[in-house]
CSV table of C-alpha atoms and ligand atoms in Angstrom, one decimal:
chain,number,residue,atom,x,y,z
A,252,MET,CA,15.3,38.6,-62.7
A,253,ALA,CA,11.9,37.4,-61.0
A,254,ARG,CA,10.8,39.5,-58.1
A,255,ARG,CA,10.7,37.3,-54.9
A,256,LYS,CA,7.3,36.7,-53.7
A,257,LEU,CA,6.0,38.4,-50.5
A,258,VAL,CA,4.5,36.1,-48.1
A,259,TYR,CA,3.4,38.1,-45.2
A,260,GLU,CA,4.0,42.0,-44.3
A,261,GLY,CA,3.5,42.7,-40.7
A,262,LYS,CA,4.0,46.0,-38.5
A,263,ALA,CA,7.8,45.8,-38.2
A,264,LYS,CA,8.8,43.1,-40.7
A,265,ILE,CA,8.2,41.5,-44.2
A,266,LEU,CA,8.6,37.7,-44.9
A,267,TYR,CA,9.5,36.7,-48.4
A,268,GLU,CA,9.9,33.3,-49.9
A,269,GLY,CA,13.4,32.0,-49.3
A,270,PRO,CA,15.9,30.6,-51.9
A,271,GLU,CA,15.0,27.0,-50.9
A,272,PRO,CA,11.9,25.3,-50.0
A,273,GLY,CA,11.3,25.4,-46.1
A,274,THR,CA,13.0,28.9,-45.8
A,275,PHE,CA,11.9,32.6,-45.6
A,276,VAL,CA,13.8,35.7,-45.8
A,277,GLN,CA,12.9,38.1,-42.9
A,278,TYR,CA,13.1,41.6,-43.6
A,279,PHE,CA,13.3,44.2,-40.9
A,280,LYS,CA,11.6,47.5,-41.4
A,281,ASP,CA,12.2,50.9,-39.6
A,282,ASP,CA,8.8,51.2,-38.7
A,283,ALA,CA,7.6,51.4,-35.2
A,284,THR,CA,4.2,50.9,-33.9
A,285,ALA,CA,2.8,50.7,-30.4
A,286,GLY,CA,-0.7,50.5,-28.9
A,287,ASN,CA,-1.7,47.8,-31.5
A,288,GLY,CA,-0.8,50.4,-34.1
A,289,ALA,CA,-2.4,53.6,-32.7
A,290,LYS,CA,1.1,55.3,-32.4
A,291,LYS,CA,3.2,54.9,-35.6
A,292,ASP,CA,6.6,56.4,-36.9
A,293,VAL,CA,9.5,55.5,-38.9
A,294,ILE,CA,12.8,55.3,-37.0
A,295,GLU,CA,15.7,55.3,-39.3
A,296,GLY,CA,18.2,52.7,-38.8
A,297,LYS,CA,15.9,50.6,-36.3
A,298,GLY,CA,15.5,47.6,-38.8
A,299,VAL,CA,19.4,47.4,-39.2
A,300,LEU,CA,19.8,47.3,-35.4
A,301,ASN,CA,17.1,44.6,-34.8
A,302,ASN,CA,18.2,42.5,-37.5
A,303,ARG,CA,21.8,42.5,-36.0
A,304,LEU,CA,20.4,42.2,-32.3
A,305,SER,CA,18.1,39.3,-33.4
A,306,GLU,CA,21.0,37.5,-35.0
A,307,PHE,CA,22.9,37.9,-31.9
A,308,PHE,CA,20.3,36.5,-29.3
A,309,MET,CA,19.2,33.7,-31.7
A,310,THR,CA,22.7,32.6,-32.4
A,311,GLY,CA,23.4,32.7,-28.5
A,312,LEU,CA,20.4,30.6,-28.0
A,313,GLN,CA,21.5,28.1,-30.5
A,314,ASN,CA,24.9,27.8,-29.0
A,315,ILE,CA,23.4,26.7,-25.8
A,316,GLY,CA,21.0,24.2,-27.3
A,317,ILE,CA,17.9,26.3,-27.6
A,318,PRO,CA,16.6,25.6,-31.1
A,319,THR,CA,15.6,28.7,-33.2
A,320,HIS,CA,14.2,29.6,-36.8
A,321,PHE,CA,17.6,31.6,-37.5
A,322,ILE,CA,19.9,30.2,-40.3
A,323,ARG,CA,22.0,33.2,-41.1
A,324,ARG,CA,22.0,36.9,-41.6
A,325,LEU,CA,21.9,37.7,-45.4
A,326,ASN,CA,22.4,41.7,-45.1
A,327,MET,CA,22.0,44.7,-43.2
A,328,ARG,CA,18.1,44.2,-43.1
A,329,GLU,CA,17.6,40.6,-44.0
A,330,GLN,CA,18.1,37.0,-42.3
A,331,LEU,CA,17.3,33.6,-43.8
A,332,ILE,CA,15.0,31.6,-41.5
A,333,ARG,CA,13.5,28.2,-41.3
A,334,GLN,CA,9.7,28.3,-42.2
A,335,VAL,CA,7.6,27.4,-39.2
A,336,GLU,CA,4.0,26.9,-38.4
A,337,ILE,CA,3.6,29.9,-35.8
A,338,ILE,CA,1.9,28.8,-32.6
A,339,PRO,CA,-0.7,31.8,-32.2
A,340,LEU,CA,0.5,32.9,-28.7
A,341,GLU,CA,2.8,35.6,-27.3
A,342,ILE,CA,4.9,34.0,-24.7
A,343,ILE,CA,5.8,36.7,-22.0
A,344,VAL,CA,8.3,36.1,-19.3
A,345,ARG,CA,8.5,38.6,-16.6
A,346,ASN,CA,11.3,39.2,-14.0
A,347,PHE,CA,10.1,42.6,-12.7
A,348,ALA,CA,6.5,44.2,-12.7
A,349,ALA,CA,5.9,46.5,-15.7
A,350,GLY,CA,3.6,47.2,-18.5
A,351,SER,CA,0.3,45.5,-18.3
A,352,MET,CA,0.9,43.4,-15.5
A,353,ALA,CA,2.0,46.5,-13.5
A,354,LYS,CA,-1.4,48.2,-14.5
A,355,ARG,CA,-3.5,45.2,-14.2
A,356,LEU,CA,-2.3,44.3,-10.6
A,357,GLY,CA,-1.7,47.8,-9.4
A,358,MET,CA,1.9,47.0,-8.9
A,359,GLU,CA,4.7,49.5,-8.8
A,360,GLU,CA,6.8,49.5,-12.2
A,361,GLY,CA,10.2,47.5,-11.4
A,362,ALA,CA,8.8,45.8,-8.5
A,363,ALA,CA,10.7,42.3,-8.3
A,364,LEU,CA,8.7,39.3,-8.8
A,365,PRO,CA,9.0,36.2,-6.5
A,366,ARG,CA,9.9,34.2,-9.4
A,367,PRO,CA,10.1,34.5,-13.2
A,368,ILE,CA,6.5,34.4,-14.5
A,369,VAL,CA,5.5,33.0,-17.7
A,370,GLU,CA,2.2,34.2,-19.3
A,371,PHE,CA,0.3,34.0,-22.8
A,372,SER,CA,-1.5,36.2,-24.9
A,373,LEU,CA,-3.5,35.2,-27.9
A,374,LYS,CA,-2.0,36.7,-31.1
A,375,ASP,CA,-4.9,38.6,-32.4
A,376,ASP,CA,-4.6,42.2,-33.3
A,377,LYS,CA,-8.3,42.7,-33.6
A,378,LEU,CA,-9.0,41.6,-30.1
A,379,GLY,CA,-5.9,43.3,-28.8
A,380,ASP,CA,-3.7,40.2,-28.1
A,381,PRO,CA,-5.9,39.1,-24.9
A,382,LEU,CA,-4.0,37.5,-21.9
A,383,VAL,CA,-5.2,33.7,-22.1
A,384,PRO,CA,-4.8,31.1,-19.5
A,385,GLU,CA,-3.3,27.5,-20.2
A,386,GLU,CA,-6.7,26.1,-20.0
A,387,TYR,CA,-8.0,28.1,-22.9
A,388,ILE,CA,-4.9,27.1,-24.9
A,389,ILE,CA,-5.3,23.6,-24.4
A,390,ALA,CA,-9.0,23.4,-24.5
A,391,PHE,CA,-9.2,25.4,-27.9
A,392,GLY,CA,-6.4,23.4,-29.4
A,393,TRP,CA,-3.7,26.0,-30.1
A,394,ALA,CA,-1.2,24.0,-28.5
A,395,SER,CA,-1.1,20.6,-26.5
A,396,GLN,CA,-0.3,20.3,-22.8
A,397,ALA,CA,3.0,18.7,-24.1
A,398,ASP,CA,3.8,21.7,-26.4
A,399,MET,CA,3.0,24.0,-23.4
A,400,ASP,CA,5.4,22.1,-20.9
A,401,ASP,CA,8.1,22.4,-23.7
A,402,ILE,CA,7.3,26.0,-24.4
A,403,VAL,CA,7.4,27.0,-20.7
A,404,ALA,CA,10.7,25.1,-20.2
A,405,MET,CA,12.2,26.8,-23.3
A,406,ALA,CA,10.8,30.3,-22.6
A,407,LEU,CA,12.6,30.1,-18.9
A,408,ARG,CA,15.8,28.8,-20.5
A,409,VAL,CA,15.7,31.9,-22.9
A,410,ASN,CA,15.2,34.0,-20.0
A,411,ASP,CA,18.1,32.8,-17.9
A,412,PHE,CA,20.3,33.2,-21.0
A,413,MET,CA,19.0,36.8,-21.9
A,414,SER,CA,19.1,37.9,-18.2
A,415,GLY,CA,22.8,36.8,-17.9
A,416,VAL,CA,23.8,38.4,-21.2
A,417,MET,CA,22.1,41.4,-20.6
A,418,HIS,CA,23.3,41.5,-16.7
A,419,GLY,CA,26.8,41.4,-18.1
A,420,VAL,CA,26.7,44.7,-20.0
A,421,GLY,CA,24.9,46.3,-17.0
A,422,ILE,CA,21.1,46.0,-18.4
A,423,LYS,CA,18.2,44.5,-16.4
A,424,LEU,CA,16.0,42.2,-18.5
A,425,VAL,CA,12.6,43.2,-17.0
A,426,ASP,CA,10.3,41.2,-19.2
A,427,PHE,CA,10.2,39.9,-23.0
A,428,LYS,CA,8.0,38.3,-25.4
A,429,ILE,CA,8.9,35.2,-27.8
A,430,GLU,CA,7.0,33.4,-30.2
A,431,VAL,CA,7.3,29.5,-31.0
A,432,GLY,CA,7.0,27.7,-34.1
A,433,ARG,CA,6.6,24.2,-35.2
A,434,ILE,CA,9.1,22.6,-37.7
A,435,TRP,CA,8.0,19.2,-39.1
A,436,ASP,CA,10.6,16.6,-40.2
A,437,ASN,CA,8.4,14.0,-41.8
A,438,ASP,CA,6.2,13.0,-38.8
A,439,TYR,CA,8.4,14.3,-36.1
A,440,MET,CA,7.6,17.9,-34.7
A,441,ARG,CA,10.0,20.2,-33.1
A,442,LEU,CA,9.4,23.5,-31.3
A,443,VAL,CA,11.6,26.4,-32.1
A,444,VAL,CA,12.1,30.0,-31.0
A,445,ALA,CA,10.7,32.1,-34.0
A,446,ASP,CA,10.0,35.8,-35.0
A,447,GLU,CA,12.6,38.1,-33.5
A,448,ILE,CA,14.4,38.9,-30.1
A,449,SER,CA,15.1,42.5,-30.0
A,450,PRO,CA,14.5,45.7,-28.1
A,451,ASP,CA,11.2,46.0,-29.7
A,452,SER,CA,10.1,42.8,-27.9
A,453,CYS,CA,11.8,43.3,-24.4
A,454,ARG,CA,12.0,45.7,-21.5
A,455,LEU,CA,15.6,46.6,-20.9
A,456,TRP,CA,16.5,49.0,-18.1
A,457,ASP,CA,20.1,50.3,-17.3
A,458,ILE,CA,21.1,48.7,-14.0
A,459,GLU,CA,22.7,52.1,-12.8
A,460,SER,CA,20.3,54.8,-13.9
A,461,GLY,CA,17.2,52.9,-14.6
A,462,GLN,CA,17.1,54.4,-17.9
A,463,LYS,CA,14.9,52.7,-20.5
A,464,LEU,CA,16.7,51.0,-23.6
A,465,ASP,CA,13.7,49.6,-25.1
A,466,LYS,CA,10.5,50.3,-27.1
A,467,ASP,CA,9.1,51.9,-24.0
A,468,VAL,CA,11.2,55.0,-25.2
A,469,PHE,CA,8.9,55.4,-28.2
A,470,ARG,CA,5.7,54.1,-26.4
A,471,GLN,CA,6.3,56.9,-23.7
A,472,ASP,CA,8.0,59.5,-25.7
A,473,LEU,CA,11.3,59.3,-23.7
A,474,GLY,CA,13.8,60.4,-26.3
A,475,SER,CA,15.4,58.9,-29.2
A,476,LEU,CA,14.7,55.1,-29.9
A,477,SER,CA,17.5,54.8,-32.1
A,478,ASP,CA,20.0,56.1,-29.8
A,479,ALA,CA,18.5,53.6,-27.0
A,480,TYR,CA,18.9,50.6,-29.4
A,481,THR,CA,22.3,51.8,-30.7
A,482,GLU,CA,23.3,51.7,-26.8
A,483,VAL,CA,22.2,48.1,-26.4
A,484,ALA,CA,23.9,47.0,-29.7
A,485,ARG,CA,27.2,49.0,-28.6
A,486,ARG,CA,27.3,47.3,-25.1
A,487,LEU,CA,26.7,43.8,-26.8
A,488,GLY,CA,29.5,44.8,-29.3
A,489,VAL,CA,27.1,44.0,-32.3
A,490,LEU,CA,27.1,47.7,-33.7
A,491,PRO,CA,26.8,47.5,-37.5
A,492,SER,CA,29.9,49.3,-38.9
A,493,ASN,CA,27.9,52.1,-40.8
A,494,VAL,CA,25.8,52.9,-37.7
A,495,THR,CA,28.4,55.1,-36.0
A,496,HIS,CA,27.8,57.6,-33.1
A,497,ARG,CA,29.9,60.5,-33.8
A,498,PRO,CA,30.3,63.0,-30.9
A,499,LYS,CA,28.6,66.2,-31.6
A,500,PRO,CA,30.9,68.9,-32.6
A,501,THR,CA,32.1,71.0,-29.7
A,502,LEU,CA,33.0,74.8,-30.0
A,503,ILE,CA,36.5,75.6,-29.2
A,504,ASN,CA,37.1,79.2,-27.8
B,2018,UDP,N1,5.4,42.7,-26.1
B,2018,UDP,C1,5.7,42.4,-27.4
B,2018,UDP,N2,4.6,42.4,-28.3
B,2018,UDP,C2,3.2,42.7,-27.9
B,2018,UDP,C3,3.0,42.7,-26.6
B,2018,UDP,C4,4.1,42.7,-25.7
B,2018,UDP,O1,6.6,42.5,-27.7
B,2018,UDP,O2,2.3,42.8,-28.8
B,2018,UDP,C5,6.5,42.7,-25.2
B,2018,UDP,C6,6.7,44.0,-24.5
B,2018,UDP,O3,7.6,44.8,-25.1
B,2018,UDP,C7,7.2,43.7,-23.1
B,2018,UDP,C8,6.4,42.4,-22.9
B,2018,UDP,O4,6.2,41.6,-24.1
B,2018,UDP,O5,8.7,43.7,-23.2
B,2018,UDP,C9,5.3,42.5,-21.9
B,2018,UDP,O6,4.4,43.3,-22.4
B,2018,UDP,P1,3.1,44.0,-21.7
B,2018,UDP,O7,2.2,42.6,-21.5
B,2018,UDP,O8,3.6,44.4,-20.3
B,2018,UDP,O9,2.4,44.7,-22.8
B,2018,UDP,P2,2.7,46.4,-22.9
B,2018,UDP,O10,2.5,47.0,-21.8
B,2018,UDP,O11,3.9,46.4,-23.9
B,2018,UDP,O12,1.3,46.4,-23.8
């Protein structure tokens, strides 16, 4: 059997050529990185959880009419996706101050923002994904004004959906990142949500305790990342059957 062709290997995922033209297979690795690759580890089971969680969120978005690149999950670590032309931006939506925003503006982590704020970073690891104003994006031709209007509207819809779903399971959606790609149908272009949506690219805090259930657990050495992601998957009812959380044995006197 011919080996399938690797298209691209990133920090947390690999893209292979798909079974039909215009498709890719997206493979979720267990690798975790933070600080633009400065901190690295392998977290057993992370890829399996993120594959399920991204499937859950992308399917949910499609169900409310937000187009995504997702076609179907193939197995524990792989999903079939539409091939898209990725817009080289990280689209970040924030509901509460955290991370780079809290640092840049000297704000307290968790401070509520007056309204959801959408911001953009240029996807460029060498430059450390710098924050870029819309003016740059349009002037340099990374996206048009019409694209940006669509992207902001789409990002805010994704935020409403994700905030609601997470709120329903007692989790606060502090912020998240999405990527958007173009799909061409002859001369007609559509923008779709691409890449992944998972706790790798969101900040998720337990509403009651404030406990972090996202990649900050890894970035800040706060405990077990797989426990945190398993908890998110468990609450959403998407825990894969082979990732079980058995209670630790207790001594009976
Ligand atoms: N984010 C991401 N990939 C990146 C940068 C950020 O998925 O390369 C996510 C991050 O997990 C958080 C949100 O985008 O949910 C905002 O991140 P921030 O700008 O605060 O950067 P950070 O503090 O993560 O460096």
